[in-house]
């Protein structure tokens, strides 16, 4: 019973990713237009926040978060 409860909670916790991604592929597309990788563009946006919109800053933050969540 406990293992099912843990599995149910972990799968529910994973749903925040789907809810957080409002415009799939938009940030990657912006990075490609800038001629950069997603990671490099995310770093550029977070290093120069005044040059980018609030939406782009949020997308960069989410991209960096998701890049750090690799399965081991």
PDB file of C-alpha atoms in Angstrom:
ATOM      1  CA  UNK A   1       0.000   0.000   0.000  1.00  0.00           C
ATOM      2  CA  UNK A   2       2.781   2.414   0.915  1.00  0.00           C
ATOM      3  CA  UNK A   3       4.578   1.906  -2.387  1.00  0.00           C
ATOM      4  CA  UNK A   4       1.361   2.663  -4.306  1.00  0.00           C
ATOM      5  CA  UNK A   5       0.913   5.819  -2.259  1.00  0.00           C
ATOM      6  CA  UNK A   6       4.457   6.947  -3.005  1.00  0.00           C
ATOM      7  CA  UNK A   7       4.015   6.203  -6.708  1.00  0.00           C
ATOM      8  CA  UNK A   8       0.747   8.144  -6.810  1.00  0.00           C
ATOM      9  CA  UNK A   9       2.353  11.165  -5.163  1.00  0.00           C
ATOM     10  CA  UNK A  10       5.399  11.125  -7.421  1.00  0.00           C
ATOM     11  CA  UNK A  11       3.301  10.928 -10.588  1.00  0.00           C
ATOM     12  CA  UNK A  12       1.106  13.777  -9.353  1.00  0.00           C
ATOM     13  CA  UNK A  13       4.191  15.851  -8.570  1.00  0.00           C
ATOM     14  CA  UNK A  14       5.474  15.358 -12.116  1.00  0.00           C
ATOM     15  CA  UNK A  15       2.389  17.061 -13.579  1.00  0.00           C
ATOM     16  CA  UNK A  16       3.742  20.518 -12.700  1.00  0.00           C
ATOM     17  CA  UNK A  17       6.024  20.275 -15.723  1.00  0.00           C
ATOM     18  CA  UNK A  18       3.135  19.880 -18.148  1.00  0.00           C
ATOM     19  CA  UNK A  19       1.298  22.747 -16.450  1.00  0.00           C
ATOM     20  CA  UNK A  20       4.368  25.001 -16.514  1.00  0.00           C
ATOM     21  CA  UNK A  21       4.944  24.667 -20.269  1.00  0.00           C
ATOM     22  CA  UNK A  22       2.443  27.043 -21.855  1.00  0.00           C
ATOM     23  CA  UNK A  23       4.073  27.440 -25.281  1.00  0.00           C
ATOM     24  CA  UNK A  24       5.973  24.278 -26.223  1.00  0.00           C
ATOM     25  CA  UNK A  25       8.955  24.959 -28.484  1.00  0.00           C
ATOM     26  CA  UNK A  26       8.698  28.760 -28.317  1.00  0.00           C
ATOM     27  CA  UNK A  27      11.904  29.300 -26.357  1.00  0.00           C
ATOM     28  CA  UNK A  28      13.848  26.834 -28.492  1.00  0.00           C
ATOM     29  CA  UNK A  29      12.606  28.610 -31.610  1.00  0.00           C
ATOM     30  CA  UNK A  30      13.781  31.962 -30.234  1.00  0.00           C
ATOM     31  CA  UNK A  31      17.170  30.450 -29.447  1.00  0.00           C
ATOM     32  CA  UNK A  32      17.509  29.081 -32.979  1.00  0.00           C
ATOM     33  CA  UNK A  33      16.583  32.478 -34.465  1.00  0.00           C
ATOM     34  CA  UNK A  34      19.357  34.007 -32.340  1.00  0.00           C
ATOM     35  CA  UNK A  35      21.747  31.348 -33.669  1.00  0.00           C
ATOM     36  CA  UNK A  36      22.320  29.841 -30.242  1.00  0.00           C
ATOM     37  CA  UNK A  37      21.644  26.643 -28.369  1.00  0.00           C
ATOM     38  CA  UNK A  38      18.790  26.625 -25.874  1.00  0.00           C
ATOM     39  CA  UNK A  39      21.247  26.560 -22.972  1.00  0.00           C
ATOM     40  CA  UNK A  40      23.344  29.449 -24.307  1.00  0.00           C
ATOM     41  CA  UNK A  41      20.242  31.537 -25.016  1.00  0.00           C
ATOM     42  CA  UNK A  42      18.844  30.832 -21.534  1.00  0.00           C
ATOM     43  CA  UNK A  43      22.132  32.018 -20.041  1.00  0.00           C
ATOM     44  CA  UNK A  44      22.086  35.151 -22.208  1.00  0.00           C
ATOM     45  CA  UNK A  45      18.537  35.986 -21.133  1.00  0.00           C
ATOM     46  CA  UNK A  46      19.238  35.479 -17.431  1.00  0.00           C
ATOM     47  CA  UNK A  47      22.504  37.461 -17.651  1.00  0.00           C
ATOM     48  CA  UNK A  48      20.775  40.419 -19.391  1.00  0.00           C
ATOM     49  CA  UNK A  49      17.202  40.461 -18.029  1.00  0.00           C
ATOM     50  CA  UNK A  50      16.531  44.106 -18.927  1.00  0.00           C
ATOM     51  CA  UNK A  51      16.939  43.321 -22.637  1.00  0.00           C
ATOM     52  CA  UNK A  52      14.196  40.669 -22.678  1.00  0.00           C
ATOM     53  CA  UNK A  53      10.473  40.504 -21.949  1.00  0.00           C
ATOM     54  CA  UNK A  54       9.059  39.064 -18.758  1.00  0.00           C
ATOM     55  CA  UNK A  55       7.758  36.060 -20.717  1.00  0.00           C
ATOM     56  CA  UNK A  56      11.195  35.361 -22.184  1.00  0.00           C
ATOM     57  CA  UNK A  57      12.809  35.626 -18.732  1.00  0.00           C
ATOM     58  CA  UNK A  58      10.298  33.128 -17.322  1.00  0.00           C
ATOM     59  CA  UNK A  59      10.882  30.781 -20.254  1.00  0.00           C
ATOM     60  CA  UNK A  60      14.652  30.996 -19.703  1.00  0.00           C
ATOM     61  CA  UNK A  61      14.239  30.213 -16.024  1.00  0.00           C
ATOM     62  CA  UNK A  62      12.039  27.209 -16.775  1.00  0.00           C
ATOM     63  CA  UNK A  63      14.450  25.999 -19.478  1.00  0.00           C
ATOM     64  CA  UNK A  64      17.361  26.109 -17.030  1.00  0.00           C
ATOM     65  CA  UNK A  65      15.294  24.277 -14.414  1.00  0.00           C
ATOM     66  CA  UNK A  66      14.298  21.533 -16.845  1.00  0.00           C
ATOM     67  CA  UNK A  67      17.859  21.160 -18.142  1.00  0.00           C
ATOM     68  CA  UNK A  68      18.960  20.405 -14.590  1.00  0.00           C
ATOM     69  CA  UNK A  69      16.383  17.639 -14.148  1.00  0.00           C
ATOM     70  CA  UNK A  70      18.062  14.894 -16.146  1.00  0.00           C
ATOM     71  CA  UNK A  71      17.292  11.330 -15.080  1.00  0.00           C
ATOM     72  CA  UNK A  72      20.272   9.433 -13.757  1.00  0.00           C
TER      73      UNK A  72
END
